[in-house]
Amino acid sequence: MLNKSSSLFAALVLGGAACGIKTNQIVIGQKTTLEKQLMGEAEPLSEEQMLVASVRSRGGGVHAGSADDLQSRAIAARRRQLYNRDDIGDLKVAGCLGEARGAILTIRPCDAPSEDLILLRKTLIDQENADRRAIIDWAIGIDPVLTVADRPQIVELYHRLILERAHPGDWYEGTDGTWAKK
């Protein structure tokens, strides 16, 4: 009986060794992940990412503070962006706001804005630009490959992503400094 079980076991092992499972591996580049982080579509941070960001931030990274500080600022920034999104969209449709180079939301001349609109527009611009800086700081702070020296490239990437998501008729500043509608 032992011989039969040994033979059966050997047949299963050897038979299994001849069979192989082939899997296709899909590699997603760093830019795609970074793009998702910048646009607020990233998965929650893993424990490993939090530890890496924590170690990097102690060494005089983007801003003094822990990874928790960077993450808290980024989450608060994203929430405020979502809260302000409709007002910003309305002002873009009216031509009162535009996307300047450097991922900066800026004032555009529009028809006779009221005093309330002028105040709202200024507040929204200040908040949105601060939120964008916080998200960029966070993206640089959690990525073990990126450094502060990469910031101009990250800002350029963020600007490109904003323009890709812009609606027809939104104003933007081109690379040559001229303004156009999408």
Short mmCIF file of C-alpha atoms in Angstrom, two decimals:
data_model
loop_
_atom_site.label_atom_id
_atom_site.label_comp_id
_atom_site.label_asym_id
_atom_site.label_seq_id
_atom_site.Cartn_x
_atom_site.Cartn_y
_atom_site.Cartn_z
CA MET A 1 0.00 0.00 0.00
CA LEU A 2 2.91 2.29 0.77
CA ASN A 3 4.33 1.74 -2.71
CA LYS A 4 1.04 2.71 -4.35
CA SER A 5 0.76 5.93 -2.30
CA SER A 6 4.41 6.79 -2.96
CA SER A 7 3.91 6.20 -6.66
CA LEU A 8 0.74 8.30 -6.69
CA PHE A 9 2.48 11.10 -4.79
CA ALA A 10 5.48 10.99 -7.16
CA ALA A 11 3.17 11.07 -10.18
CA LEU A 12 1.32 14.09 -8.82
CA VAL A 13 4.53 15.94 -8.00
CA LEU A 14 6.21 15.14 -11.30
CA GLY A 15 3.04 15.74 -13.27
CA GLY A 16 2.57 19.08 -11.53
CA ALA A 17 6.16 20.02 -12.27
CA ALA A 18 5.52 19.59 -15.98
CA CYS A 19 2.53 21.92 -15.85
CA GLY A 20 3.20 25.59 -15.60
CA ILE A 21 1.03 28.56 -14.94
CA LYS A 22 1.73 31.49 -17.14
CA THR A 23 0.71 34.93 -15.92
CA ASN A 24 0.89 38.21 -17.70
CA GLN A 25 2.51 40.90 -15.64
CA ILE A 26 1.30 44.44 -16.08
CA VAL A 27 3.73 47.09 -14.92
CA ILE A 28 2.38 50.51 -14.16
CA GLY A 29 4.97 53.25 -14.38
CA GLN A 30 5.74 55.71 -11.64
CA LYS A 31 4.21 58.59 -13.56
CA THR A 32 0.80 56.91 -13.65
CA THR A 33 0.81 56.40 -9.90
CA LEU A 34 2.02 59.95 -9.38
CA GLU A 35 -0.69 61.28 -11.68
CA LYS A 36 -3.31 59.45 -9.63
CA GLN A 37 -1.89 60.88 -6.42
CA LEU A 38 -1.92 64.41 -7.77
CA MET A 39 -5.49 64.15 -9.00
CA GLY A 40 -6.78 62.55 -5.79
CA GLU A 41 -7.40 59.10 -7.21
CA ALA A 42 -4.65 57.18 -5.41
CA GLU A 43 -5.21 54.19 -3.20
CA PRO A 44 -4.71 54.71 0.53
CA LEU A 45 -1.08 54.70 1.61
CA SER A 46 0.40 51.40 2.71
CA GLU A 47 2.22 51.07 6.02
CA GLU A 48 5.52 50.80 4.11
CA GLN A 49 4.85 54.05 2.23
CA MET A 50 4.00 55.81 5.48
CA LEU A 51 7.27 54.62 7.05
CA VAL A 52 9.31 55.69 4.03
CA ALA A 53 7.67 59.11 3.99
CA SER A 54 8.24 59.45 7.73
CA VAL A 55 11.95 58.69 7.37
CA ARG A 56 12.33 61.05 4.41
CA SER A 57 10.51 63.93 6.07
CA ARG A 58 12.80 63.87 9.11
CA GLY A 59 15.81 64.50 6.89
CA GLY A 60 14.71 67.99 5.88
CA GLY A 61 12.47 66.89 3.02
CA VAL A 62 9.81 69.01 1.42
CA HIS A 63 8.61 70.56 4.67
CA ALA A 64 9.58 69.90 8.23
CA GLY A 65 7.10 67.55 9.84
CA SER A 66 6.05 63.97 9.82
CA ALA A 67 4.48 61.95 7.06
CA ASP A 68 1.26 62.26 9.03
CA ASP A 69 1.50 66.06 8.73
CA LEU A 70 1.99 65.85 4.96
CA GLN A 71 -0.83 63.37 4.61
CA SER A 72 -3.19 65.37 6.83
CA ARG A 73 -2.48 68.52 4.84
CA ALA A 74 -3.03 66.69 1.54
CA ILE A 75 -6.30 65.13 2.69
CA ALA A 76 -7.59 68.46 3.97
CA ALA A 77 -6.49 70.09 0.71
CA ARG A 78 -8.28 67.51 -1.41
CA ARG A 79 -11.46 67.85 0.64
CA ARG A 80 -11.41 71.61 0.23
CA GLN A 81 -10.77 71.23 -3.51
CA LEU A 82 -13.86 69.05 -3.79
CA TYR A 83 -15.88 71.53 -1.73
CA ASN A 84 -14.78 74.48 -3.92
CA ARG A 85 -14.97 72.62 -7.24
CA ASP A 86 -18.43 73.86 -8.26
CA ASP A 87 -17.68 77.53 -7.49
CA ILE A 88 -14.36 77.34 -9.33
CA GLY A 89 -16.07 75.64 -12.28
CA ASP A 90 -18.74 78.35 -12.44
CA LEU A 91 -16.10 81.08 -12.40
CA LYS A 92 -14.14 79.30 -15.13
CA VAL A 93 -17.28 79.07 -17.28
CA ALA A 94 -17.81 82.82 -16.77
CA GLY A 95 -14.20 83.39 -17.87
CA CYS A 96 -13.23 84.87 -14.48
CA LEU A 97 -10.59 82.21 -13.68
CA GLY A 98 -7.92 80.50 -15.74
CA GLU A 99 -5.12 77.98 -15.43
CA ALA A 100 -1.71 79.67 -15.56
CA ARG A 101 1.57 77.89 -16.11
CA GLY A 102 2.97 76.29 -12.99
CA ALA A 103 -0.39 74.71 -12.04
CA ILE A 104 -1.60 78.05 -10.70
CA LEU A 105 -5.24 79.11 -10.75
CA THR A 106 -5.38 82.79 -11.59
CA ILE A 107 -7.75 85.72 -12.15
CA ARG A 108 -9.00 86.40 -15.67
CA PRO A 109 -10.78 89.60 -16.66
CA CYS A 110 -14.54 89.12 -16.80
CA ASP A 111 -17.66 91.25 -17.18
CA ALA A 112 -18.29 93.65 -14.29
CA PRO A 113 -17.72 91.36 -11.32
CA SER A 114 -19.55 92.37 -8.14
CA GLU A 115 -17.68 93.11 -4.93
CA ASP A 116 -18.84 89.74 -3.53
CA LEU A 117 -17.61 87.94 -6.64
CA ILE A 118 -14.23 89.66 -6.43
CA LEU A 119 -13.87 88.56 -2.81
CA LEU A 120 -15.03 85.00 -3.55
CA ARG A 121 -12.69 84.74 -6.52
CA LYS A 122 -9.70 85.86 -4.44
CA THR A 123 -10.54 83.42 -1.64
CA LEU A 124 -10.99 80.51 -4.05
CA ILE A 125 -7.71 81.25 -5.83
CA ASP A 126 -5.77 81.46 -2.56
CA GLN A 127 -7.31 78.24 -1.26
CA GLU A 128 -6.95 76.27 -4.50
CA ASN A 129 -3.31 77.24 -5.01
CA ALA A 130 -2.47 76.39 -1.38
CA ASP A 131 -4.25 73.05 -1.82
CA ARG A 132 -2.28 72.26 -4.96
CA ARG A 133 0.99 73.03 -3.15
CA ALA A 134 -0.01 70.73 -0.27
CA ILE A 135 -0.82 67.87 -2.65
CA ILE A 136 2.46 68.33 -4.53
CA ASP A 137 4.38 68.41 -1.22
CA TRP A 138 2.66 65.19 -0.16
CA ALA A 139 3.35 63.46 -3.50
CA ILE A 140 7.04 64.34 -3.27
CA GLY A 141 7.21 63.48 0.42
CA ILE A 142 5.81 59.95 0.12
CA ASP A 143 7.67 58.88 -3.01
CA PRO A 144 11.06 57.39 -2.16
CA VAL A 145 12.41 58.30 -5.61
CA LEU A 146 11.35 61.96 -5.78
CA THR A 147 13.23 64.83 -4.17
CA VAL A 148 12.64 68.55 -3.84
CA ALA A 149 14.76 68.97 -6.98
CA ASP A 150 11.99 67.14 -8.91
CA ARG A 151 9.36 69.71 -7.87
CA PRO A 152 9.37 71.68 -11.18
CA GLN A 153 8.70 68.48 -13.11
CA ILE A 154 5.91 67.47 -10.72
CA VAL A 155 4.33 70.92 -11.02
CA GLU A 156 4.51 70.65 -14.82
CA LEU A 157 2.91 67.19 -14.67
CA TYR A 158 0.15 68.49 -12.39
CA HIS A 159 -0.49 71.41 -14.75
CA ARG A 160 -0.77 69.02 -17.70
CA LEU A 161 -3.25 66.85 -15.77
CA ILE A 162 -5.35 69.89 -14.88
CA LEU A 163 -5.46 70.93 -18.54
CA GLU A 164 -6.43 67.40 -19.62
CA ARG A 165 -9.42 67.58 -17.27
CA ALA A 166 -10.36 71.12 -18.25
CA HIS A 167 -13.70 71.67 -19.92
CA PRO A 168 -14.13 73.16 -23.38
CA GLY A 169 -14.08 76.94 -23.08
CA ASP A 170 -11.81 77.02 -19.99
CA TRP A 171 -8.96 79.53 -20.22
CA TYR A 172 -5.36 78.35 -19.91
CA GLU A 173 -1.91 79.83 -20.39
CA GLY A 174 0.19 78.13 -23.03
CA THR A 175 3.89 77.39 -22.79
CA ASP A 176 4.63 80.57 -24.76
CA GLY A 177 2.69 82.71 -22.26
CA THR A 178 -0.34 83.34 -24.47
CA TRP A 179 -3.86 82.65 -23.23
CA ALA A 180 -6.34 80.48 -25.11
CA LYS A 181 -9.57 78.60 -24.57
CA LYS A 182 -9.55 74.84 -24.54
#
